Short mmCIF file of C-alpha atoms in Angstrom, two decimals:
data_model
loop_
_atom_site.label_atom_id
_atom_site.label_comp_id
_atom_site.label_asym_id
_atom_site.label_seq_id
_atom_site.Cartn_x
_atom_site.Cartn_y
_atom_site.Cartn_z
CA MET O 1 48.34 42.33 1.05
CA GLY O 2 46.95 45.77 0.43
CA LYS O 3 44.07 46.22 -2.04
CA ARG O 4 46.35 47.66 -4.65
CA ASP O 5 48.78 44.78 -4.17
CA ARG O 6 46.23 41.99 -4.21
CA GLU O 7 47.35 38.85 -6.00
CA ARG O 8 45.04 37.83 -8.78
CA GLY O 9 43.82 34.31 -8.35
CA ALA O 10 41.87 32.17 -10.41
CA GLY O 11 43.50 22.03 -9.61
CA ARG O 12 41.89 19.55 -7.51
CA VAL O 13 43.52 17.94 -4.51
CA ARG O 14 44.79 14.70 -5.72
CA ARG O 15 47.14 12.48 -3.94
CA MET O 16 49.48 11.54 -6.71
CA LEU O 17 53.06 10.48 -6.93
CA VAL O 18 55.59 13.17 -7.72
CA GLY O 19 56.12 11.67 -11.15
CA VAL O 20 52.46 12.17 -12.04
CA LEU O 21 52.70 15.70 -10.66
CA VAL O 22 55.58 16.41 -12.99
CA LEU O 23 53.64 15.40 -16.06
CA ALA O 24 51.15 18.11 -15.21
CA LEU O 25 53.99 20.61 -15.43
CA LEU O 26 54.81 19.84 -19.04
CA ALA O 27 53.80 22.48 -21.45
CA GLY O 28 51.86 20.00 -23.58
CA ALA O 29 49.47 19.47 -20.67
CA GLY O 30 48.88 23.14 -20.24
CA VAL O 31 45.54 23.37 -21.97
CA ALA O 32 44.14 20.42 -20.00
CA TRP O 33 45.17 22.15 -16.80
CA GLN O 34 43.74 25.44 -17.90
CA THR O 35 40.33 24.04 -18.74
CA GLY O 36 40.25 21.68 -15.78
CA TRP O 37 39.50 18.78 -18.15
CA ALA O 38 42.56 16.77 -17.06
CA GLU O 39 41.67 16.99 -13.45
CA ARG O 40 38.03 16.12 -13.93
CA TRP O 41 39.07 13.16 -16.05
CA TRP O 42 41.36 11.97 -13.28
CA ASP O 43 38.73 12.23 -10.65
CA GLU O 44 36.14 10.54 -12.80
CA LEU O 45 38.48 7.63 -13.32
CA ARG O 46 38.95 7.23 -9.60
CA ALA O 47 35.24 7.62 -8.87
CA ASP O 48 34.41 4.99 -11.50
CA ALA O 49 36.90 2.47 -10.13
CA GLY O 50 34.16 -0.07 -9.49
CA THR O 51 33.20 -0.29 -13.17
CA PRO O 52 34.77 -3.21 -14.99
CA ASP O 53 37.69 -2.11 -17.19
CA PRO O 54 36.84 -2.89 -20.81
CA ALA O 55 40.37 -4.01 -21.44
CA ALA O 56 40.01 -6.62 -18.77
CA VAL O 57 36.94 -8.25 -20.42
CA ALA O 58 37.87 -11.23 -22.62
CA PRO O 59 36.78 -10.80 -26.23
CA PRO O 60 34.47 -13.33 -27.94
CA SER O 61 36.32 -16.48 -29.02
CA THR O 62 35.62 -15.67 -32.72
CA VAL O 63 37.46 -12.31 -32.58
CA ASP O 64 41.15 -12.17 -33.26
CA ILE O 65 42.59 -9.31 -31.25
CA PRO O 66 46.19 -8.17 -32.03
CA PRO O 67 48.45 -7.56 -29.07
CA VAL O 68 48.54 -4.00 -27.71
CA VAL O 69 51.75 -2.12 -28.54
CA VAL O 70 52.74 0.33 -25.81
CA PRO O 71 54.13 3.50 -27.38
CA ALA O 72 57.45 4.96 -26.35
CA ALA O 73 57.43 7.50 -23.57
CA LEU O 74 56.61 11.01 -24.67
CA ALA O 75 59.13 12.58 -22.40
CA PRO O 76 62.05 11.39 -20.29
CA ALA O 77 61.20 10.49 -16.69
CA ALA O 78 61.65 13.39 -14.32
CA ASP O 79 64.63 13.14 -11.98
CA GLY O 80 64.37 15.00 -8.69
CA ALA O 81 67.71 13.81 -7.40
CA ALA O 82 69.90 14.75 -10.38
CA ALA O 83 72.65 17.20 -9.60
CA LEU O 84 72.17 20.67 -11.16
CA ASP O 85 74.80 22.64 -13.03
CA PRO O 86 75.50 25.75 -10.87
CA ALA O 87 76.62 27.82 -13.86
CA ALA O 88 73.46 26.97 -15.79
CA VAL O 89 71.24 27.76 -12.81
CA ARG O 90 73.06 31.08 -12.31
CA GLN O 91 72.56 31.94 -16.01
CA ALA O 92 68.82 31.04 -15.84
CA LEU O 93 68.46 33.37 -12.85
CA ALA O 94 70.16 36.31 -14.60
CA PRO O 95 66.92 38.37 -14.51
CA LEU O 96 67.36 38.62 -10.77
CA ASP O 97 70.07 41.15 -11.49
CA SER O 98 67.46 43.63 -12.79
CA PRO O 99 67.66 46.97 -10.93
CA ASP O 100 63.83 46.85 -10.83
CA LEU O 101 64.07 44.31 -8.05
CA GLY O 102 65.89 46.72 -5.73
CA ARG O 103 68.87 46.33 -3.44
CA HIS O 104 67.83 43.25 -1.55
CA VAL O 105 67.35 40.15 -3.66
CA ILE O 106 67.90 36.67 -2.15
CA ALA O 107 67.30 33.25 -3.74
CA ALA O 108 67.88 29.51 -3.31
CA VAL O 109 67.67 26.65 -5.77
CA GLY O 110 68.34 22.98 -5.36
CA PRO O 111 67.31 19.49 -6.53
CA LEU O 112 63.82 18.60 -5.32
CA GLU O 113 65.21 15.50 -3.65
CA GLY O 114 68.14 15.46 -1.32
CA THR O 115 69.84 18.20 0.68
CA GLY O 116 72.01 21.17 -0.02
CA LEU O 117 71.61 24.04 -2.46
CA THR O 118 72.98 24.33 -5.92
CA TYR O 119 72.47 28.09 -5.93
CA GLU O 120 72.14 30.48 -3.01
CA ALA O 121 72.45 34.26 -3.24
CA ALA O 122 71.95 36.70 -0.46
CA GLU O 123 72.90 40.34 -0.40
CA GLY O 124 72.79 41.67 3.14
CA ALA O 125 70.58 39.73 5.50
CA GLY O 126 69.74 36.17 4.43
CA VAL O 127 66.08 36.61 5.23
CA ALA O 128 63.41 38.73 3.59
CA ILE O 129 59.69 39.58 3.96
CA PRO O 130 58.01 36.51 2.43
CA ALA O 131 54.52 37.96 1.79
CA SER O 132 52.17 35.16 0.62
CA THR O 133 54.89 32.51 0.17
CA THR O 134 54.32 32.26 3.98
CA LYS O 135 51.30 30.21 3.02
CA VAL O 136 53.62 27.41 1.77
CA VAL O 137 55.01 27.02 5.24
CA THR O 138 51.58 27.36 6.93
CA ALA O 139 50.02 24.75 4.68
CA ALA O 140 52.87 22.29 5.19
CA ALA O 141 52.69 22.65 8.97
CA ALA O 142 48.83 22.17 8.92
CA LEU O 143 49.10 19.04 6.75
CA PHE O 144 51.85 17.66 9.01
CA LEU O 145 50.13 18.42 12.36
CA LEU O 146 46.49 17.86 11.38
CA GLY O 147 46.67 15.37 8.50
CA PRO O 148 45.14 15.82 5.06
CA GLU O 149 41.84 14.09 5.90
CA ARG O 150 41.06 16.19 8.98
CA THR O 151 37.73 18.12 8.85
CA PHE O 152 36.12 20.68 11.14
CA ALA O 153 32.53 20.43 12.29
CA THR O 154 30.02 23.23 13.04
CA THR O 155 27.36 21.90 15.44
CA THR O 156 24.29 22.81 17.34
CA VAL O 157 23.82 21.80 20.95
CA LEU O 158 20.54 21.82 22.85
CA ASP O 159 20.16 22.45 26.60
CA THR O 160 16.67 21.80 27.95
CA SER O 161 17.38 22.52 31.64
CA GLY O 162 15.83 26.00 31.54
CA THR O 163 12.34 27.28 31.05
CA THR O 164 12.94 27.80 27.31
CA PRO O 165 15.28 25.32 25.57
CA ARG O 166 18.59 26.96 24.68
CA LEU O 167 20.18 26.10 21.38
CA VAL O 168 23.88 26.94 20.92
CA LEU O 169 25.65 27.24 17.58
CA VAL O 170 29.19 25.98 18.10
CA GLY O 171 32.01 27.09 15.78
CA GLY O 172 34.51 24.41 14.99
CA GLY O 173 36.85 26.60 12.97
CA ASP O 174 35.53 25.79 9.49
CA PRO O 175 37.35 28.42 7.38
CA LEU O 176 34.95 27.93 4.40
CA LEU O 177 31.59 27.76 6.19
CA ALA O 178 29.00 29.51 4.02
CA ARG O 179 25.64 31.13 4.49
CA SER O 180 23.92 28.93 1.95
CA PRO O 181 24.60 25.89 -0.22
CA GLY O 182 26.61 26.14 -3.47
CA ARG O 183 30.08 27.13 -4.54
CA PRO O 184 30.97 30.81 -4.67
CA ALA O 185 31.51 32.53 -7.97
CA GLY O 186 35.11 33.15 -8.84
CA GLY O 187 38.05 32.25 -11.03
CA ALA O 188 39.38 29.32 -8.99
CA THR O 189 39.92 26.09 -11.00
CA TYR O 190 38.97 24.16 -7.81
CA ASP O 191 36.54 25.09 -5.02
CA PRO O 192 35.40 22.30 -2.66
CA ALA O 193 31.83 21.80 -1.69
CA ARG O 194 31.30 23.84 1.46
CA ALA O 195 29.28 23.32 4.62
CA ASP O 196 26.69 26.05 5.22
CA VAL O 197 24.41 27.28 8.07
CA ARG O 198 21.27 26.96 5.98
CA THR O 199 21.81 23.17 5.75
CA LEU O 200 22.72 23.10 9.43
CA ALA O 201 19.45 24.90 10.28
CA LYS O 202 17.46 22.41 8.21
CA ARG O 203 19.02 19.44 10.05
CA THR O 204 18.62 21.12 13.44
CA ALA O 205 15.01 22.06 12.82
CA ARG O 206 14.21 18.46 11.82
CA ALA O 207 15.77 17.17 15.06
CA LEU O 208 14.03 19.79 17.20
CA ARG O 209 10.61 18.94 15.76
CA ARG O 210 11.22 15.22 16.48
CA SER O 211 11.83 16.27 20.13
CA GLY O 212 8.75 18.49 20.22
CA VAL O 213 10.78 21.69 20.49
CA THR O 214 9.43 24.63 18.40
CA THR O 215 10.83 27.55 20.36
CA VAL O 216 14.42 28.23 21.46
CA GLU O 217 16.75 30.82 22.83
CA LEU O 218 19.88 31.02 20.57
CA GLY O 219 23.42 31.25 21.70
CA PHE O 220 26.67 31.01 19.83
CA ASP O 221 30.07 29.71 20.94
CA ASP O 222 33.18 30.94 19.12
CA GLY O 223 35.60 30.15 21.91
CA LEU O 224 37.71 27.58 20.08
CA PHE O 225 40.26 30.22 19.07
CA SER O 226 41.94 32.63 21.50
CA GLY O 227 44.02 35.77 21.47
CA PRO O 228 43.54 38.83 19.17
CA SER O 229 41.45 38.33 16.10
CA VAL O 230 43.54 40.84 14.10
CA HIS O 231 47.31 40.80 14.15
CA PRO O 232 48.75 44.05 15.49
CA SER O 233 51.29 44.16 12.67
CA TRP O 234 48.62 44.16 9.95
CA LYS O 235 47.93 47.49 8.23
CA PRO O 236 44.44 48.84 9.14
CA GLU O 237 43.39 48.93 5.46
CA TYR O 238 43.78 45.11 5.24
CA ILE O 239 40.51 44.89 7.15
CA PRO O 240 38.20 44.01 5.47
CA ASP O 241 39.79 44.21 1.97
CA GLU O 242 42.18 41.34 2.45
CA VAL O 243 41.04 39.55 5.61
CA ASN O 244 38.42 39.85 8.34
CA PRO O 245 38.88 39.37 12.09
CA VAL O 246 39.73 35.70 12.49
CA SER O 247 37.06 33.61 14.13
CA ALA O 248 36.25 29.95 14.83
CA LEU O 249 32.68 30.79 13.75
CA TRP O 250 31.96 32.81 10.66
CA VAL O 251 30.20 32.61 7.28
CA ASP O 252 31.76 33.46 3.94
CA GLU O 253 35.05 34.14 5.70
CA GLY O 254 33.51 36.95 7.76
CA ARG O 255 32.36 38.94 4.70
CA ALA O 256 29.08 40.79 4.73
CA LEU O 257 26.34 40.47 2.15
CA PRO O 258 26.73 43.08 -0.68
CA GLY O 259 25.71 46.54 0.35
CA ARG O 260 25.82 45.90 4.12
CA GLY O 261 29.28 47.20 4.95
CA ALA O 262 32.00 45.51 7.05
CA VAL O 263 31.31 42.83 9.64
CA ALA O 264 32.49 43.90 13.05
CA ASP O 265 31.65 40.60 14.74
CA PRO O 266 31.91 37.57 12.35
CA ALA O 267 30.56 35.13 14.89
CA LEU O 268 27.49 37.20 15.61
CA GLU O 269 26.93 37.59 11.88
CA ALA O 270 27.06 33.80 11.45
CA ALA O 271 24.58 33.29 14.32
CA THR O 272 22.22 35.85 12.91
CA ALA O 273 22.27 34.14 9.51
CA PHE O 274 21.66 30.81 11.25
CA ALA O 275 18.74 32.24 13.26
CA GLN O 276 17.09 33.53 10.07
CA ALA O 277 17.50 30.16 8.41
CA LEU O 278 16.08 28.40 11.52
CA ALA O 279 13.04 30.65 11.53
CA ARG O 280 12.34 29.78 7.90
CA ARG O 281 12.30 26.16 9.02
CA GLY O 282 9.48 26.83 11.50
CA VAL O 283 11.53 27.24 14.71
CA THR O 284 10.84 30.38 16.73
CA VAL O 285 13.96 32.13 18.11
CA THR O 286 13.22 34.36 21.09
CA GLY O 287 15.39 37.44 21.35
CA GLY O 288 18.74 37.84 19.60
CA PRO O 289 21.71 35.50 19.53
CA THR O 290 23.95 35.79 22.55
CA ARG O 291 27.63 34.74 22.92
CA GLY O 292 28.40 32.04 25.45
CA ALA O 293 29.99 28.60 25.89
CA ALA O 294 28.01 25.56 24.85
CA PRO O 295 26.64 23.65 27.84
CA ALA O 296 28.79 20.66 28.83
CA GLY O 297 25.69 18.47 29.27
CA GLY O 298 23.93 19.56 26.12
CA THR O 299 22.80 17.24 23.34
CA GLU O 300 24.16 17.67 19.81
CA VAL O 301 21.22 18.02 17.41
CA GLY O 302 22.85 19.13 14.18
CA ARG O 303 26.22 19.02 12.40
CA VAL O 304 27.84 20.06 9.09
CA THR O 305 31.47 19.28 8.19
CA SER O 306 34.08 21.26 6.37
CA PRO O 307 36.15 20.09 3.40
CA THR O 308 39.32 18.19 4.33
CA VAL O 309 42.53 19.96 5.22
CA ALA O 310 43.95 18.83 1.88
CA GLN O 311 41.03 20.44 0.06
CA ILE O 312 41.32 23.61 2.05
CA VAL O 313 45.04 23.79 1.29
CA GLN O 314 44.31 23.27 -2.44
CA ARG O 315 42.17 26.33 -2.44
CA LEU O 316 44.16 28.59 -0.23
CA ILE O 317 47.40 28.03 -2.13
CA GLU O 318 45.81 28.36 -5.55
CA VAL O 319 43.95 31.66 -4.87
CA SER O 320 46.13 32.90 -1.93
CA ASP O 321 43.29 32.78 0.60
CA ASN O 322 44.41 34.83 3.58
CA ALA O 323 41.49 33.95 5.74
CA ALA O 324 41.78 30.14 5.34
CA ALA O 325 45.54 30.37 6.00
CA GLU O 326 44.95 32.15 9.33
CA VAL O 327 42.31 29.64 10.43
CA LEU O 328 44.64 26.66 9.59
CA LEU O 329 47.43 28.37 11.57
CA ARG O 330 45.21 28.42 14.65
CA HIS O 331 44.20 24.82 14.18
CA ALA O 332 47.92 23.89 14.01
CA GLY O 333 48.41 25.83 17.23
CA ILE O 334 45.60 23.93 18.97
CA ALA O 335 46.91 20.55 17.69
CA ASP O 336 50.50 21.17 18.77
CA GLN O 337 50.37 23.71 21.53
CA GLY O 338 46.82 23.61 22.80
CA ASP O 339 46.66 27.31 21.92
CA GLY O 340 44.53 28.57 19.07
CA SER O 341 46.08 31.98 18.78
CA PHE O 342 48.54 33.70 16.41
CA ALA O 343 51.34 32.94 18.95
CA GLY O 344 50.30 29.34 19.43
CA GLY O 345 50.20 28.82 15.64
CA GLN O 346 53.62 30.39 15.19
CA ARG O 347 55.15 28.11 17.81
CA ALA O 348 53.54 25.12 16.20
CA VAL O 349 54.91 25.97 12.76
CA GLU O 350 58.37 26.43 14.17
CA ARG O 351 58.27 23.14 15.98
CA ALA O 352 56.97 21.30 12.95
CA LEU O 353 59.88 22.64 10.85
CA VAL O 354 62.54 21.84 13.42
CA ALA O 355 61.09 18.43 14.07
CA ASN O 356 61.61 17.68 10.37
CA GLY O 357 65.22 18.78 10.35
CA ILE O 358 64.66 22.21 8.73
CA ASP O 359 67.13 24.86 9.79
CA LEU O 360 65.24 28.09 10.34
CA ARG O 361 68.19 30.24 9.35
CA GLY O 362 66.99 33.20 11.35
CA SER O 363 63.42 32.97 10.03
CA VAL O 364 60.47 34.12 12.13
CA LEU O 365 56.79 34.15 11.24
CA TYR O 366 54.00 35.98 13.04
CA ASP O 367 50.94 35.02 11.00
CA GLY O 368 49.77 32.33 8.55
CA SER O 369 48.92 34.42 5.52
CA GLY O 370 52.00 36.54 5.02
CA LEU O 371 50.25 39.85 5.51
CA SER O 372 52.54 40.76 8.35
CA ARG O 373 55.52 42.82 7.26
CA ASP O 374 57.32 41.65 10.38
CA ASN O 375 57.66 38.14 8.94
CA ARG O 376 61.20 37.16 7.85
CA LEU O 377 61.94 34.01 6.00
CA ALA O 378 65.14 32.55 4.43
CA PRO O 379 64.68 31.19 0.87
CA GLY O 380 66.41 27.95 1.91
CA VAL O 381 63.59 27.29 4.37
CA LEU O 382 60.99 27.48 1.54
CA VAL O 383 63.19 25.07 -0.55
CA ASP O 384 63.41 22.65 2.39
CA VAL O 385 59.66 22.80 2.98
CA LEU O 386 58.98 21.97 -0.69
CA ARG O 387 61.41 19.11 -0.47
CA LEU O 388 59.69 17.82 2.64
CA ALA O 389 56.37 17.85 0.73
CA ALA O 390 57.97 15.89 -2.10
CA SER O 391 59.54 13.32 0.21
CA ALA O 392 58.30 9.72 -0.02
CA ASP O 393 58.42 9.75 3.83
CA HIS O 394 55.63 12.37 3.97
CA PRO O 395 52.88 11.56 1.53
CA GLN O 396 50.40 13.45 3.71
CA LEU O 397 52.17 16.65 2.54
CA ARG O 398 51.74 15.92 -1.17
CA PRO O 399 48.54 18.19 -1.45
CA LEU O 400 50.87 21.20 -1.00
CA LEU O 401 52.68 20.43 -4.25
CA THR O 402 49.51 19.62 -6.21
CA ALA O 403 48.02 22.92 -5.06
CA LEU O 404 50.79 25.11 -6.49
CA PRO O 405 49.53 27.21 -9.42
CA VAL O 406 50.81 26.24 -12.83
CA ALA O 407 52.65 29.05 -14.58
CA GLY O 408 50.47 30.56 -17.34
CA TYR O 409 47.47 28.35 -16.62
CA THR O 410 46.05 28.31 -13.04
CA GLY O 411 45.54 30.27 -9.88
CA SER O 412 47.67 33.30 -9.17
CA LEU O 413 50.01 32.39 -12.05
CA THR O 414 47.23 32.34 -14.72
CA ASP O 415 48.51 35.48 -16.40
CA ARG O 416 52.14 35.37 -15.37
CA MET O 417 55.39 34.15 -16.92
CA ASP O 418 54.12 35.06 -20.36
CA LEU O 419 56.88 37.49 -21.15
CA GLY O 420 59.98 35.31 -20.34
CA PRO O 421 61.24 32.06 -21.82
CA ALA O 422 58.29 30.28 -23.49
CA ALA O 423 59.33 26.89 -22.16
CA GLY O 424 58.81 28.19 -18.60
CA ARG O 425 55.03 28.19 -19.06
CA GLY O 426 53.61 24.93 -17.79
CA ARG O 427 56.99 23.83 -16.48
CA VAL O 428 56.89 25.88 -13.29
CA ARG O 429 54.49 25.63 -10.34
CA ALA O 430 54.83 28.29 -7.67
CA LYS O 431 53.13 30.27 -4.87
CA THR O 432 53.31 34.04 -5.42
CA GLY O 433 53.86 36.68 -2.80
CA THR O 434 53.06 40.39 -3.20
CA LEU O 435 53.06 43.34 -0.82
CA THR O 436 53.99 46.92 -1.43
CA GLY O 437 57.72 46.81 -2.06
CA VAL O 438 57.87 42.99 -1.93
CA THR O 439 57.66 40.33 -4.65
CA THR O 440 58.40 36.67 -4.03
CA LEU O 441 58.03 33.26 -5.70
CA ALA O 442 58.51 29.73 -4.22
CA GLY O 443 57.84 26.52 -6.03
CA ILE O 444 59.11 23.72 -8.23
CA ALA O 445 60.25 23.56 -11.82
CA VAL O 446 61.21 20.86 -14.30
CA ASP O 447 63.93 21.87 -16.78
CA ALA O 448 64.45 20.81 -20.35
CA HIS O 449 66.46 17.77 -19.16
CA GLY O 450 63.64 16.62 -16.90
CA HIS O 451 65.56 17.69 -13.76
CA LEU O 452 63.23 18.63 -10.91
CA MET O 453 64.23 21.53 -8.69
CA ALA O 454 62.80 23.54 -5.82
CA PHE O 455 63.37 27.27 -5.73
CA ALA O 456 62.63 30.44 -3.76
CA LEU O 457 63.14 33.93 -5.09
CA MET O 458 62.65 37.01 -2.84
CA ALA O 459 62.99 40.77 -3.18
CA ASP O 460 61.71 43.08 -0.46
CA ARG O 461 63.11 46.52 -1.27
CA VAL O 462 61.31 47.19 -4.49
CA LYS O 463 60.48 50.78 -5.19
CA LYS O 464 56.75 51.32 -5.34
CA VAL O 465 56.84 52.57 -8.91
CA LYS O 466 58.78 49.46 -9.94
CA GLY O 467 56.24 46.92 -8.67
CA LEU O 468 55.15 45.58 -12.03
CA PRO O 469 58.59 45.47 -13.73
CA ALA O 470 59.96 43.77 -10.64
CA ARG O 471 57.33 41.12 -10.84
CA VAL O 472 58.12 40.52 -14.53
CA ALA O 473 61.84 40.25 -13.76
CA MET O 474 61.16 37.61 -11.08
CA ASP O 475 58.76 35.75 -13.34
CA ASN O 476 61.43 35.69 -16.05
CA ALA O 477 63.92 34.18 -13.56
CA ALA O 478 61.53 31.45 -12.53
CA ALA O 479 60.56 30.77 -16.13
CA GLY O 480 64.26 30.57 -16.94
CA LEU O 481 64.58 27.60 -14.59
CA GLY O 482 61.90 25.76 -16.49
CA ALA O 483 63.60 26.58 -19.84
CA CYS O 484 67.19 25.94 -18.89
CA LEU O 485 69.44 22.87 -19.39
CA CYS O 486 70.36 22.74 -15.71
#
C-alpha cells in the first residue's frame, strides 16, 4: 500500500480452541488484550506447567477446607454453527449503503462453522481488489503447506579446497532475520525473538577458531528464491516505503540503517553486515562478499533459526507485514511447486484452496501481501478461508484466527471501530486492507447472542477524497455484526 495509505499497526501465537478464542473477543476482556497481560498470563501458565498445582496439594489433616463452588458462566457459550437471521445481518450491515464507499461494494457473511452464506451482496462483478486481506489467504496457505512449527535456517558453510578457505553465508528465507539481537521497536503487541547475523557471526567465528581458520573469503548464496524480486504490478513508490525487493537473504526485511538510503541489493547488505560482525569476532575477511552458490561438499559451521511459521503469521497479520507475507508466499511455492517465485507461490495458494474444497469464484492473486492492484478476490473465498482455519479438522491453521487484530485494542484495529456500535469493540477480529480507492475487512465476530460468524466486506471504487469516511462506514458495518442480535 502506498505511503499515504499505510495501515497503522500496533497477541501471541497460541494454539487454543475456538471457544477460548471467542472469550478473547468479549468486550470485558478488551483491557487485558490491550495491555498484553492476558496473553502473558496464558503463556506463563503454560511455561510453568511443571510446577505443582497448589489446588492439587492435599491440605493438612487439621484444616477443614470447604468444597469449591464453581460460579455460573459469565457468558453463554459461543455457537459457530447457529443459523443467522438474514434480516438482522442485513440491518447490521446497513452502513455499507453509504455513498462514501463508492459504486462497487461486495460482502459475504455466514456462520463460522458449516457452509453457505447467510448474506451475500455483489453489485457488478463478484470480485474486488482485496488489498491486505490477501494476507489472510497467504497465511492460511503457508500454514497448510508448511505447518505451524516450520522454521527457516540461515547458515554458514565452509569450503577449504582452495588456497584461502571460502565461507558462504546461505540464506534460508528467514523473513525476520535481523542485523543484531533484540526485538525491534514498534507498536506490535507481539514480536517473536528473531535470529540475527551478529549471533551467527559469533557462532561461526567460534567454529572457525576451533578449526584453526582465521582468514576467509566470504560469499553469499541467496538462490533459494527465483523470479523477479519486485512484482511488475507494484507501484514504483512502494519500494522501499512498503516493501523491499524480496530476497531469501536479507536483514531487517531489506531495510537500510537510518540515514543510509534505500538498499538496492538486500542479500549483499546482509552479507556486508555479517562480514563486519565476523571481523569484530577476530576473523579476517579478504576482499568483499561475492554472490555464488554454496559448495555442495562444504561443511556447515554456523546456524541461526527463524521463529516458527505460526509466530511469523501472528506478526504479519497483526501489523500487516508486507515483506513477511511475500517471503511466506515463496516458501509455499517451494513446498508445493518447487518454485520460489511469485508465480510458484500463486499456484501453490490456488491449489491449497481448491484442495480444501474452496470455490475460487473467479478470484486470482498475484502476490502475497495484497500490494498488487491486479489481485481480485471474492468475499466468499475469504469467508471460506476463515472457516477452514476454524475447522476442527485443521488445527494447524488456528494461528491465523488468533493473529487477527481485536477491534479497538490490537494491531491495525487499535484505533478503529470506535465510532460505531459500542458493542462491536472487542467482539470483532479482522484483517484490514487499504489501498488508494480500496478499503476492505475480513474476519470473525461474535454477536450479542454468542453466535460466531465469518465476514468479508470490500469496496474498491472509493473516491480518493472519501478514503477516511469510507473506512469509518466499513468499520461501522463490521462493528454492527458484533452488536447485532443475528
